[in-house]
Coordinates of C-alpha atoms (C1' of nucleotides) in Angstrom, one line a residue:
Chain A
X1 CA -69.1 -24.6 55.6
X2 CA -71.3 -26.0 53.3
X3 CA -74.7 -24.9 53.8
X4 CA -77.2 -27.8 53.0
X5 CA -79.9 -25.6 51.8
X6 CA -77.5 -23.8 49.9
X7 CA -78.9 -22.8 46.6
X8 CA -77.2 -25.3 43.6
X9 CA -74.4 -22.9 42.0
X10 CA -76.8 -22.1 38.7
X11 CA -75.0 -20.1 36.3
X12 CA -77.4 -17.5 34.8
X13 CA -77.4 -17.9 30.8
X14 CA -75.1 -15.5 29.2
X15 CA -77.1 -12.4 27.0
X16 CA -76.4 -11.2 24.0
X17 CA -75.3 -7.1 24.5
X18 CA -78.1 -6.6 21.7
X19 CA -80.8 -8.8 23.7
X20 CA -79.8 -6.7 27.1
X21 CA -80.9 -3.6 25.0
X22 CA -83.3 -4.4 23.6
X23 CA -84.8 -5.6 26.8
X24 CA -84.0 -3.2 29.0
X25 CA -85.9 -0.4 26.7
X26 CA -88.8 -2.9 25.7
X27 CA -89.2 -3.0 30.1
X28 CA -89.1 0.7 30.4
X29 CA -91.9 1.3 27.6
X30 CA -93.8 -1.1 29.3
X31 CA -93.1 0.2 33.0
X32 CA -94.2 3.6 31.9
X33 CA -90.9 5.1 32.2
X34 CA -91.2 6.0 28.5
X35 CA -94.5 7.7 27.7
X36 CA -96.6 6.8 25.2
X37 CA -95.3 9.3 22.0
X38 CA -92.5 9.9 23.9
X39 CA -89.3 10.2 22.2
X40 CA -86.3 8.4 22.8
X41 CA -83.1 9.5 23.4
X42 CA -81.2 9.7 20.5
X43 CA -79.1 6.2 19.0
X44 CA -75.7 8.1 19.4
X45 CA -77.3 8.6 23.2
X46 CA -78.4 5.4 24.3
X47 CA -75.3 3.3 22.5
X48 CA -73.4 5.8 24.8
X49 CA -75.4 5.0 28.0
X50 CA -75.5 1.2 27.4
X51 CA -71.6 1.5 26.7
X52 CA -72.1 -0.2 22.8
X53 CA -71.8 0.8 19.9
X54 CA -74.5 2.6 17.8
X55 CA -75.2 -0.4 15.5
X56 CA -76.2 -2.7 18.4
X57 CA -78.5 0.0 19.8
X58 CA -80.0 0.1 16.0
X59 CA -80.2 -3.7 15.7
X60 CA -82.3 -3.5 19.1
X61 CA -84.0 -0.1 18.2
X62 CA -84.9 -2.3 14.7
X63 CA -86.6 -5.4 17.0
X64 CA -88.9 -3.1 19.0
X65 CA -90.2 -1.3 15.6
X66 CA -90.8 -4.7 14.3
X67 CA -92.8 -5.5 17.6
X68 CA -94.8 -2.4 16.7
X69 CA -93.6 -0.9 19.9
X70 CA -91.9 2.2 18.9
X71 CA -91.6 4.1 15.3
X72 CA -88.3 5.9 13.8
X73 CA -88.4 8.6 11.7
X74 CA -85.6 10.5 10.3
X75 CA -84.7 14.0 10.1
X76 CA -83.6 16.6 12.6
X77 CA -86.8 16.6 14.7
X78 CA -86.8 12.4 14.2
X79 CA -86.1 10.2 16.8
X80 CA -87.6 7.5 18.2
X81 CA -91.0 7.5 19.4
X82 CA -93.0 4.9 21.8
X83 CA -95.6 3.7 20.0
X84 CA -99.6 3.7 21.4
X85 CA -100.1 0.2 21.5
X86 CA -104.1 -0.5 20.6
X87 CA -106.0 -3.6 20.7
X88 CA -105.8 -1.9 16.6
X89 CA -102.0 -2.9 16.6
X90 CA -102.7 -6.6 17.5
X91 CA -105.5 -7.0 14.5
X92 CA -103.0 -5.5 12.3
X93 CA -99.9 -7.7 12.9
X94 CA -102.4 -10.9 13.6
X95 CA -103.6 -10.3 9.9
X96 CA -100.1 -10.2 8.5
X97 CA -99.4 -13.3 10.2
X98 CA -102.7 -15.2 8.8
X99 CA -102.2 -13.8 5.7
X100 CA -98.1 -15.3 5.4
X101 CA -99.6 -18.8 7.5
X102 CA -102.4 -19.1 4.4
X103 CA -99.8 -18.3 2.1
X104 CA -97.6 -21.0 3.3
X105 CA -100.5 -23.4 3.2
X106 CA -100.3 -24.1 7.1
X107 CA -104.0 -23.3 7.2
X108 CA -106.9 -23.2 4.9
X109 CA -110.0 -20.5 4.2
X110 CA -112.4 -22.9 5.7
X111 CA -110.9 -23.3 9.5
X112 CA -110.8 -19.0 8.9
X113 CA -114.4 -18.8 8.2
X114 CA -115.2 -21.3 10.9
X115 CA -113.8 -18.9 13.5
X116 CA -114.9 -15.8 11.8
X117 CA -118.6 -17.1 12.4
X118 CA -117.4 -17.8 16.3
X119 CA -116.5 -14.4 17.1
X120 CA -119.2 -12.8 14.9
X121 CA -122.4 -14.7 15.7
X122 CA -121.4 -13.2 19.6
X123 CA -120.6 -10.4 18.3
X124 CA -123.9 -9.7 17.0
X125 CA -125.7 -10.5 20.5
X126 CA -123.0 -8.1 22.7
X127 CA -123.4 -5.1 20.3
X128 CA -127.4 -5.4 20.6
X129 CA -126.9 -5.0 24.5
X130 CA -123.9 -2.5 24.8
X131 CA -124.4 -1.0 21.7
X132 CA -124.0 3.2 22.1
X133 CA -125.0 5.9 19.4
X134 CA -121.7 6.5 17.7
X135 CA -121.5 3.0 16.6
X136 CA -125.2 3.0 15.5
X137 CA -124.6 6.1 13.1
X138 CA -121.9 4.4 11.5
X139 CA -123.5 1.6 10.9
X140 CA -126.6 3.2 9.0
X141 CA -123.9 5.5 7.3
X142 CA -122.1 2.4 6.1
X143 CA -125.6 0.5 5.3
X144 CA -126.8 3.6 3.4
X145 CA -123.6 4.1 1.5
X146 CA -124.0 0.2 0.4
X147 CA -127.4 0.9 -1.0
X148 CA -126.5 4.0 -3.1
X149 CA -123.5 2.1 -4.3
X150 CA -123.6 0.5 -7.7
X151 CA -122.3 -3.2 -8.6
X152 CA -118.8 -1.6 -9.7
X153 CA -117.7 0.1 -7.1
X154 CA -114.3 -1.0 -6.0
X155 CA -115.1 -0.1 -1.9
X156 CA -117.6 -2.4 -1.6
X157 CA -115.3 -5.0 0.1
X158 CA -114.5 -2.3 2.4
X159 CA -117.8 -1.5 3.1
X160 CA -118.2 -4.6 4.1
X161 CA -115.3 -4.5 6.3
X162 CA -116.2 -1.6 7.9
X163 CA -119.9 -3.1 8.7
X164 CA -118.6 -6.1 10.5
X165 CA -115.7 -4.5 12.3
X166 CA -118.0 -1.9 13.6
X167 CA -120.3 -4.6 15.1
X168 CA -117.3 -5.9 16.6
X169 CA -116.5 -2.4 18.7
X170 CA -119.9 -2.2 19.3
X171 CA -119.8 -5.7 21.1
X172 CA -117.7 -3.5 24.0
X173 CA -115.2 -6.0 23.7
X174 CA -111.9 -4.9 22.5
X175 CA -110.1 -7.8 21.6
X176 CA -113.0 -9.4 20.1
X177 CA -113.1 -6.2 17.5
X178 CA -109.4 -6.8 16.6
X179 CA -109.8 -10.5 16.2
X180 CA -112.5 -9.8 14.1
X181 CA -110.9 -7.1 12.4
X182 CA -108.2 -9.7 11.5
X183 CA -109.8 -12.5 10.5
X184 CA -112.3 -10.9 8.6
X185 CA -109.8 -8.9 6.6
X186 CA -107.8 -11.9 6.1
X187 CA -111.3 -14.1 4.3
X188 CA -111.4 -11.4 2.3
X189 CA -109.3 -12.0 -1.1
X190 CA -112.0 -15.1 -1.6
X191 CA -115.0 -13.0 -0.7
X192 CA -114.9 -10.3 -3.0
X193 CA -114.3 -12.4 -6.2
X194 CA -116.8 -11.7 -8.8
X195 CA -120.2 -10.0 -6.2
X196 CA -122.9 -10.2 -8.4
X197 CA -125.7 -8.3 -7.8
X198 CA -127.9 -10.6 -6.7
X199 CA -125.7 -11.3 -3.9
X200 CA -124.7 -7.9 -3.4
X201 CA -128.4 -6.6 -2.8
X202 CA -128.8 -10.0 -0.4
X203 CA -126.4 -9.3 1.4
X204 CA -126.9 -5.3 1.8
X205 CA -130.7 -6.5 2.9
X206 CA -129.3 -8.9 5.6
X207 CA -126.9 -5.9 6.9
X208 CA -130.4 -4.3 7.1
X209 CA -132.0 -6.8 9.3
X210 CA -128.8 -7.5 11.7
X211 CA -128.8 -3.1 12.2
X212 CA -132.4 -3.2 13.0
X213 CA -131.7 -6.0 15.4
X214 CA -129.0 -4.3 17.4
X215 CA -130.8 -0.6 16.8
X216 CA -133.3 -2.2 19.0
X217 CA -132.0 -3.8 21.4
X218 CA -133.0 -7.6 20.4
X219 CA -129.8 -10.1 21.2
X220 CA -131.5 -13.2 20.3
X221 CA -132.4 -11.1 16.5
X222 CA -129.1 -10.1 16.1
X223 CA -127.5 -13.4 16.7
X224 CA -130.0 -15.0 14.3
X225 CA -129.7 -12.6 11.8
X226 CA -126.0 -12.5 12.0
X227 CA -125.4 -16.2 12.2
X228 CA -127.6 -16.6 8.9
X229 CA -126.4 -13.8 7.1
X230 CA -122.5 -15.9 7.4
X231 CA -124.0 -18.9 6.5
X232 CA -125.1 -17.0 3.1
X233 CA -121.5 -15.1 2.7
X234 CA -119.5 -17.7 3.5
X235 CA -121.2 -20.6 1.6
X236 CA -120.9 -18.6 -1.5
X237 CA -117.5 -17.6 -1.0
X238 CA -116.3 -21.2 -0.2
X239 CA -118.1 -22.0 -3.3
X240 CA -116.4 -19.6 -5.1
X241 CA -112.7 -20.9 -3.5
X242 CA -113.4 -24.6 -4.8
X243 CA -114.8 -24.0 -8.0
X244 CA -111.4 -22.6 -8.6
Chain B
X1 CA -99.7 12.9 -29.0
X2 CA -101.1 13.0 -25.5
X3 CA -103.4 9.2 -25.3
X4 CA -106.7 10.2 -23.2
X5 CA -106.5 6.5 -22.1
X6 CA -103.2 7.2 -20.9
X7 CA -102.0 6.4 -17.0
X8 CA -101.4 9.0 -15.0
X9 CA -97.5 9.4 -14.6
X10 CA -97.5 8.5 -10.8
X11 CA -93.9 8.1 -9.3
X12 CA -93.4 5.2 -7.4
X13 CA -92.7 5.7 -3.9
X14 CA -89.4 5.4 -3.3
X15 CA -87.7 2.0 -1.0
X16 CA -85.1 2.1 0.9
X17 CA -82.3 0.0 0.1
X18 CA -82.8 -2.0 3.6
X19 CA -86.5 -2.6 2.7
X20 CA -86.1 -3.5 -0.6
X21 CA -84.2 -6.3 0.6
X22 CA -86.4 -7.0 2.8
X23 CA -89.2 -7.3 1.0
X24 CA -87.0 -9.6 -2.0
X25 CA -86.0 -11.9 0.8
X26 CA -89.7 -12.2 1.9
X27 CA -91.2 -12.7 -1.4
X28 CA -88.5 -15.4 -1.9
X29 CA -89.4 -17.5 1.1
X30 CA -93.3 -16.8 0.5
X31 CA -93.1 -18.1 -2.8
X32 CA -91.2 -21.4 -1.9
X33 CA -88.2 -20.1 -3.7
X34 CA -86.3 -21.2 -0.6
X35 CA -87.8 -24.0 0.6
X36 CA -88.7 -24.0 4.2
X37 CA -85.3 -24.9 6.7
X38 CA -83.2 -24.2 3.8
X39 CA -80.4 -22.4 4.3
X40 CA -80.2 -19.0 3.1
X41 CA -76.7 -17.8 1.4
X42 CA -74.2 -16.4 4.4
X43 CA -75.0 -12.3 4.7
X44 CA -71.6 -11.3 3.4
X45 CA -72.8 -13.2 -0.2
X46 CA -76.2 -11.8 0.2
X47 CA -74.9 -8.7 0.7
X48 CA -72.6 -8.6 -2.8
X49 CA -75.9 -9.4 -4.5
X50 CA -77.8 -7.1 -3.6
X51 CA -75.1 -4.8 -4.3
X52 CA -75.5 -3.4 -0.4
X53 CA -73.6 -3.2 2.2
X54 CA -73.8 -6.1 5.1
X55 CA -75.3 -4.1 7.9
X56 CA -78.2 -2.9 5.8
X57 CA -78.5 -6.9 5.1
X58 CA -78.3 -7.6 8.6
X59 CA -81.0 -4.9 9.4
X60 CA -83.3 -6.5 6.7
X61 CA -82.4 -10.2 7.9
X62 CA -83.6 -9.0 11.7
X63 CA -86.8 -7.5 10.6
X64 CA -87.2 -11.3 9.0
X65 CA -86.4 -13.0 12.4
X66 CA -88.8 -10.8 14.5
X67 CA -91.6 -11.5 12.1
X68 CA -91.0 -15.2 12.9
X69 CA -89.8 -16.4 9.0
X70 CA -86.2 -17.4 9.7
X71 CA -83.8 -17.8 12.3
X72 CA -79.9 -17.2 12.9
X73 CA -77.3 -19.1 14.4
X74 CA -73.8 -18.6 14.7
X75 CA -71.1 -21.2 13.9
X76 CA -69.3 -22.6 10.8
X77 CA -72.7 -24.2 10.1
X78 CA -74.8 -21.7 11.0
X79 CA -76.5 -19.1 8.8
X80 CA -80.0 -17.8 8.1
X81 CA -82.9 -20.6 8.1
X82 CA -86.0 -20.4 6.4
X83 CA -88.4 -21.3 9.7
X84 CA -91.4 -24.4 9.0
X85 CA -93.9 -21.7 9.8
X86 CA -97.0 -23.2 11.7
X87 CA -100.1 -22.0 13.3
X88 CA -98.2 -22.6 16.3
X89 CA -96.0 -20.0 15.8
X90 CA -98.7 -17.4 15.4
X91 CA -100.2 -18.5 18.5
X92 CA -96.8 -17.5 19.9
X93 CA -96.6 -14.3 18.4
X94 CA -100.8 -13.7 19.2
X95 CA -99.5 -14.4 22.8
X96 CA -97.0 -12.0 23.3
X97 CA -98.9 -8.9 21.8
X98 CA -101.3 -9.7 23.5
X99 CA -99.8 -9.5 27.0
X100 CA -98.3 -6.2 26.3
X101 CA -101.0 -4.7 25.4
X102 CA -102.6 -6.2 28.8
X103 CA -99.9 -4.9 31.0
X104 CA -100.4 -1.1 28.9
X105 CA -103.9 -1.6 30.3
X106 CA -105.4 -1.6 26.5
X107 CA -106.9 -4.3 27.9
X108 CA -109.1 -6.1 29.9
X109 CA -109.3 -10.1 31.6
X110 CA -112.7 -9.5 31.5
X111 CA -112.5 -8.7 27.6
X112 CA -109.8 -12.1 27.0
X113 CA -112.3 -14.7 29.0
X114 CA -115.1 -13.6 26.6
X115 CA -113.6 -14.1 23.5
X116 CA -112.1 -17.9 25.4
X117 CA -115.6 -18.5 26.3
X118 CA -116.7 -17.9 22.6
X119 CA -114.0 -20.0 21.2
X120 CA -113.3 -22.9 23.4
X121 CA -117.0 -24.0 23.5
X122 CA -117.5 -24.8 19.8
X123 CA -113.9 -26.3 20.4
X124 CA -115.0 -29.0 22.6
X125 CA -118.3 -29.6 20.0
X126 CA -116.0 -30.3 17.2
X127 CA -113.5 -32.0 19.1
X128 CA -116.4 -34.1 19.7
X129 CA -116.7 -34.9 16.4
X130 CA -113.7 -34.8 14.8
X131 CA -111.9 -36.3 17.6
X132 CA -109.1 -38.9 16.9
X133 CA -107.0 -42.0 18.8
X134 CA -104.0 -39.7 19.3
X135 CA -105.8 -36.9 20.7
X136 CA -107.6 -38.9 23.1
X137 CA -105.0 -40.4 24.0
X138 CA -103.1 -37.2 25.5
X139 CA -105.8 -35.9 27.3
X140 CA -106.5 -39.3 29.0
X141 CA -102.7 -38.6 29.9
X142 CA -103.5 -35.4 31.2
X143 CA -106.6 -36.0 33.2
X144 CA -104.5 -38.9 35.0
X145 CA -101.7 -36.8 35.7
X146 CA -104.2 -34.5 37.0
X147 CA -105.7 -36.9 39.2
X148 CA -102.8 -38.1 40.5
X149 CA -100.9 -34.7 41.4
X150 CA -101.0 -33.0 44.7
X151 CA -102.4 -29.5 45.5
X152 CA -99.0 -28.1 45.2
X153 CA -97.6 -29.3 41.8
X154 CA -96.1 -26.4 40.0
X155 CA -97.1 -28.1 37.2
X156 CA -100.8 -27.4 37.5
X157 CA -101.2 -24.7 35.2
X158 CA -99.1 -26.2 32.4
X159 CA -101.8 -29.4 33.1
X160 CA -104.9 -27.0 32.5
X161 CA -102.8 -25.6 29.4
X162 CA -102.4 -28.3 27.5
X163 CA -105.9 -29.9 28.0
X164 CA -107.4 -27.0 26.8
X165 CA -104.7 -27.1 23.8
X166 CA -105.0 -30.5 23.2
X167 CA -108.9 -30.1 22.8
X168 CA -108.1 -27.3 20.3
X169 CA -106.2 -29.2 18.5
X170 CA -108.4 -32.4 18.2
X171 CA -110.8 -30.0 17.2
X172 CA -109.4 -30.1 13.9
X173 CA -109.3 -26.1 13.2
X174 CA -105.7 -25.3 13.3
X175 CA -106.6 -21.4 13.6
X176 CA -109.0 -22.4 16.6
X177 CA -106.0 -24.5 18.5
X178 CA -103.9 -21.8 18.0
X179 CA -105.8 -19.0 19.3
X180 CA -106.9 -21.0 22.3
X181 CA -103.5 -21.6 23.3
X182 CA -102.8 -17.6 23.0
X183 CA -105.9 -16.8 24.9
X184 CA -105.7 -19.0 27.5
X185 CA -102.3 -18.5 28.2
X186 CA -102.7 -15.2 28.4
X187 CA -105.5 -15.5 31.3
X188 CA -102.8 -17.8 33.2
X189 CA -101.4 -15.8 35.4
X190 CA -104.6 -14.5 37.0
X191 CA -105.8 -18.2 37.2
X192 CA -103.0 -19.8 39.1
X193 CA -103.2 -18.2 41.9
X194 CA -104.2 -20.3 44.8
X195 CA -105.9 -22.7 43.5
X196 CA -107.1 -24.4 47.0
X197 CA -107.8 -28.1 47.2
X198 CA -111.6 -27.5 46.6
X199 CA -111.4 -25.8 43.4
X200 CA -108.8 -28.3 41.9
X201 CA -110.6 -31.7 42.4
X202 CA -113.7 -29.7 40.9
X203 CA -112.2 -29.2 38.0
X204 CA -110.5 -32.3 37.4
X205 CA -114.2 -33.8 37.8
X206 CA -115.0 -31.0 34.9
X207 CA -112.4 -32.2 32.7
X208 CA -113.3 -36.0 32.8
X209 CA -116.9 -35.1 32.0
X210 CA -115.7 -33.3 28.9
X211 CA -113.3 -35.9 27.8
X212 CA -115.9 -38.5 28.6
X213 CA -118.4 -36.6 26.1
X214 CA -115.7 -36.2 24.0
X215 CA -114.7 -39.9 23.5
X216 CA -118.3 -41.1 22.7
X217 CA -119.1 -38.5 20.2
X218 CA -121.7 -36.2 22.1
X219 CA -121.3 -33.2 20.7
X220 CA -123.6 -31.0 22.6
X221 CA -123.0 -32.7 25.8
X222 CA -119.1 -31.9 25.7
X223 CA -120.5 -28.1 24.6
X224 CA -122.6 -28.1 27.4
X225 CA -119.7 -29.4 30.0
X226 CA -117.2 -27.2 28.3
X227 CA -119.8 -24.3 28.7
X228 CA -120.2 -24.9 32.4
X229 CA -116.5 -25.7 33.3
X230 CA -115.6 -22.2 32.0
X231 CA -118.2 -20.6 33.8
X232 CA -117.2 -22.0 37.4
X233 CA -113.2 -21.3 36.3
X234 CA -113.9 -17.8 35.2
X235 CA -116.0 -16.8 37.4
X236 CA -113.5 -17.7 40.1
X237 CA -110.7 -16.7 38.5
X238 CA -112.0 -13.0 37.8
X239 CA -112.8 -12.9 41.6
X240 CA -109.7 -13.2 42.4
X241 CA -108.7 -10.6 40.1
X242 CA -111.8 -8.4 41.4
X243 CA -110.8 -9.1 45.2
X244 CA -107.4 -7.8 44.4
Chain C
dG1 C1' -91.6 44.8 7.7
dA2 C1' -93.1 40.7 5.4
dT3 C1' -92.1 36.8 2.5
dC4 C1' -89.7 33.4 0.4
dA5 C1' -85.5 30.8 -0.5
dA6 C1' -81.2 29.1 0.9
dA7 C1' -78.1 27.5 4.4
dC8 C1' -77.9 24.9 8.7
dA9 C1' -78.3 21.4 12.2
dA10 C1' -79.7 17.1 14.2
dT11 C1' -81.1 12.6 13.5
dT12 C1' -81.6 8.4 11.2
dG13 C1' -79.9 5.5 7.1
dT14 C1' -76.1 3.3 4.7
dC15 C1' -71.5 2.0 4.1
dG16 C1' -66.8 -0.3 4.7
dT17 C1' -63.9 -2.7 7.4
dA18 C1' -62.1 -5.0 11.1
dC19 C1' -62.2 -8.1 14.9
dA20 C1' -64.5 -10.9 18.4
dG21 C1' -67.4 -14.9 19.5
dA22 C1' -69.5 -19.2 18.4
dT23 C1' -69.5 -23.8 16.6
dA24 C1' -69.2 -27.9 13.5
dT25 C1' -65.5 -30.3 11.4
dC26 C1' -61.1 -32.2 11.1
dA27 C1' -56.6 -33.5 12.5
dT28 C1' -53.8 -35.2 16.1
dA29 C1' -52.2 -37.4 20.2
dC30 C1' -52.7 -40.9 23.5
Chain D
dG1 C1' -61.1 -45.6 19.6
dT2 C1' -61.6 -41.7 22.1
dA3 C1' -60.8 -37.3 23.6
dT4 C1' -58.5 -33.1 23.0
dG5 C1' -57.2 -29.3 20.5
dA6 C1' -56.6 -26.6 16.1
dT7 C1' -59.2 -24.7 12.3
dA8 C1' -62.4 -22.7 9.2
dT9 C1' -66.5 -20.2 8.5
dC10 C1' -70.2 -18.1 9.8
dT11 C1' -72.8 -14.5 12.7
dG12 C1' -72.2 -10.7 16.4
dT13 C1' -70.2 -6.4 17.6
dA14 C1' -67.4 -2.4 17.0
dC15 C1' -65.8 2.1 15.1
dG16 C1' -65.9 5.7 12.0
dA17 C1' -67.5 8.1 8.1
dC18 C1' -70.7 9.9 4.9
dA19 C1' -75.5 10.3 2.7
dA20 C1' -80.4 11.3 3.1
dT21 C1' -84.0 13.5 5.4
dT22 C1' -86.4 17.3 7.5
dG23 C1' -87.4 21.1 10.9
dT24 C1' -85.4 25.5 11.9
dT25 C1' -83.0 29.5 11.3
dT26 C1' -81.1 32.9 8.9
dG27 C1' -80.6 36.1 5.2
dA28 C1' -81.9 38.4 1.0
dT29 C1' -85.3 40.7 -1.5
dC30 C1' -89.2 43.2 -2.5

DNA sequence: GATCAAACAATTGTCGTACAGATATCATAC
DNA sequence: GTATGATATCTGTACGACAATTGTTTGATC
């Protein structure tokens, strides 16, 4: 009786009662039959339901929080809530991992910058053709904020941040924002050694040029602009990384 | 008696045991205190110095494993290992945030073939330069393999994978390989479907241009191929998606 | 009747212990 | 010498209990 395209007998890899959890929930978050902010039943609940015991359901619980999926908090209205999972999410756990890969030494600040001018130079050019007004008053109101500012200020790498991360919303590309988000966040330690003013008032003039750029429309400008104004950054700050 | 100079008596936020641990464990590895596959000591030891119970070192020991820094295994010999952490495992990690936030609809093909565009490009003009015996050597494998397979290889996309990879890699940029590999494994599944006859000896002809500009050093003619190949792939392969 | 403080309740966090499951090593039998 | 089985040791899972946290409710007080 032996059927010759009989499937071969394969026996399906044995799971872990804490894997089965966890995957079960992680597929109903991302099937939608969780909401996003939703809570989740309770851990006495679900151990229930699954038929475990409450610290397998926290073990699993523990995995998805990791994943950023879903957020515990304590307390009598606490619980367990789905997480809303933004492109935001992925440049904050891609700059944790960058930073624990540099520490480790399994990557260096010049392969970082060389992507960071990649995505940015691009960058540039898409927010000069898709830019919108809410992006534009945030950049001048970062720009202007630079120019009021004095050498001391300890937000000044910030505002920096916040310059190029804008540009990178502006692009209209989300996951280019977060990779830029990341990786520009993650350059930063060298960057911010020891600005002197000199550079700082450069470098607030070049954020001049690349917003008048993309204020008015002009790609190519932008891209220029942007590509030179990295060139000046990172130079120095490589320089400042070697002469260590 | 009251020093103007004085610091402000700010209470430190208070840790969890569980985190605490956490964080000790992390700081050990990150600072080469435990060396990377070393073993760690077994959780019950762990546990009596810390002066915690075991769960709580358990919980802290998972947190570790999701964020990719050690792993478990069961056994007489088993134990916690301290993981050889490479860009390669970010790119595994970039990967699968990456598709769930796809499949929560945070995001867009359209937005992940951008950003490949803007990375694999430069790719293929420093793998130009930097290129090396070993790396040529694997895509030469590839391309043959390609050439030689028939329209209904499973295999195909895994092909297409790791010639894109590969040309990461011999790029030199360890973050560039790794977030190639992410990316485009993340636009897979909208790529491999039907791939008719046509389409596939086109872009095995694609590939053997780039390599061939890759093995004699042109840098802006493997650019310029590697520009052009992505634009007849994409193109079709967000048709598809668009004809849906 | 309004206001504030104290008790309450529900949920997660931590603990202790016990046992089951996995697996490399070692002893034993053939 | 090889294969089989016992063993030791580690992680995985279980159960039950208590502590910590925090929104809610209730009660006392003015």
């Amino acid at each position: 009786m032996t059927d010759p395209v009989a499937q071969k007998f394969r026996p399906q890899q044995v799971t872990r009662p804490r894997d089965q959890v966890e995957q079960q929930i992680r597929e109903a978050i991302l099937t939608g039959q969780f909401a996003q902010g939703e809570k989740l039943p309770a851990e006495t609940e679900l151990a229930q339901q699954f038929g475990v015991s409450r610290p397998t359901v926290r073990e699993a619980l523990g995995a998805l929080v990791s994943a950023g999926l879903i957020r515990k908090s304590p307390g009598v209205a606490g619980g367990s809530f789905v997480n809303v999972v933004t492109p935001d999410s992925l440049s904050q756990m891609l700059k944790e991992s960058m930073d624990t890969i540099l520490r480790l030494g399994a990557l260096d600040v010049g392969e970082l910058t060389s992507v960071r001018r990649m995505l940015e130079v691009p960058a540039a050019e898409w927010a000069a053709k898709n830019r919108q007004d809410s992006h534009l008053d945030t950049l001048q109101a970062i720009v202007q904020k630079q120019r009021d500012t004095t050498i001391n200020d300890p937000a000044i790498p910030s505002y920096d941040l916040a310059f190029h991360t804008t540009i990178g919303h502006a692009s209209g590309n989300r996951l280019l924002a977060a990779f830029i988000a990341a990786v520009h966040d993650s350059t930063h330690p060298a960057q911010y050694l020891e600005v002197t003013e000199e550079v700082g008032r450069r470098t607030v003039k070049q954020h001049m040029a690349i917003l008048r750029a993309i204020e008015s429309g002009e790609a190519e400008t932008a891209r220029d602009a942007m590509a030179s104004h990295l060139d000046y950054v990172l130079q120095y700050s490589l320089g400042i990384v070697r002469s260590e």
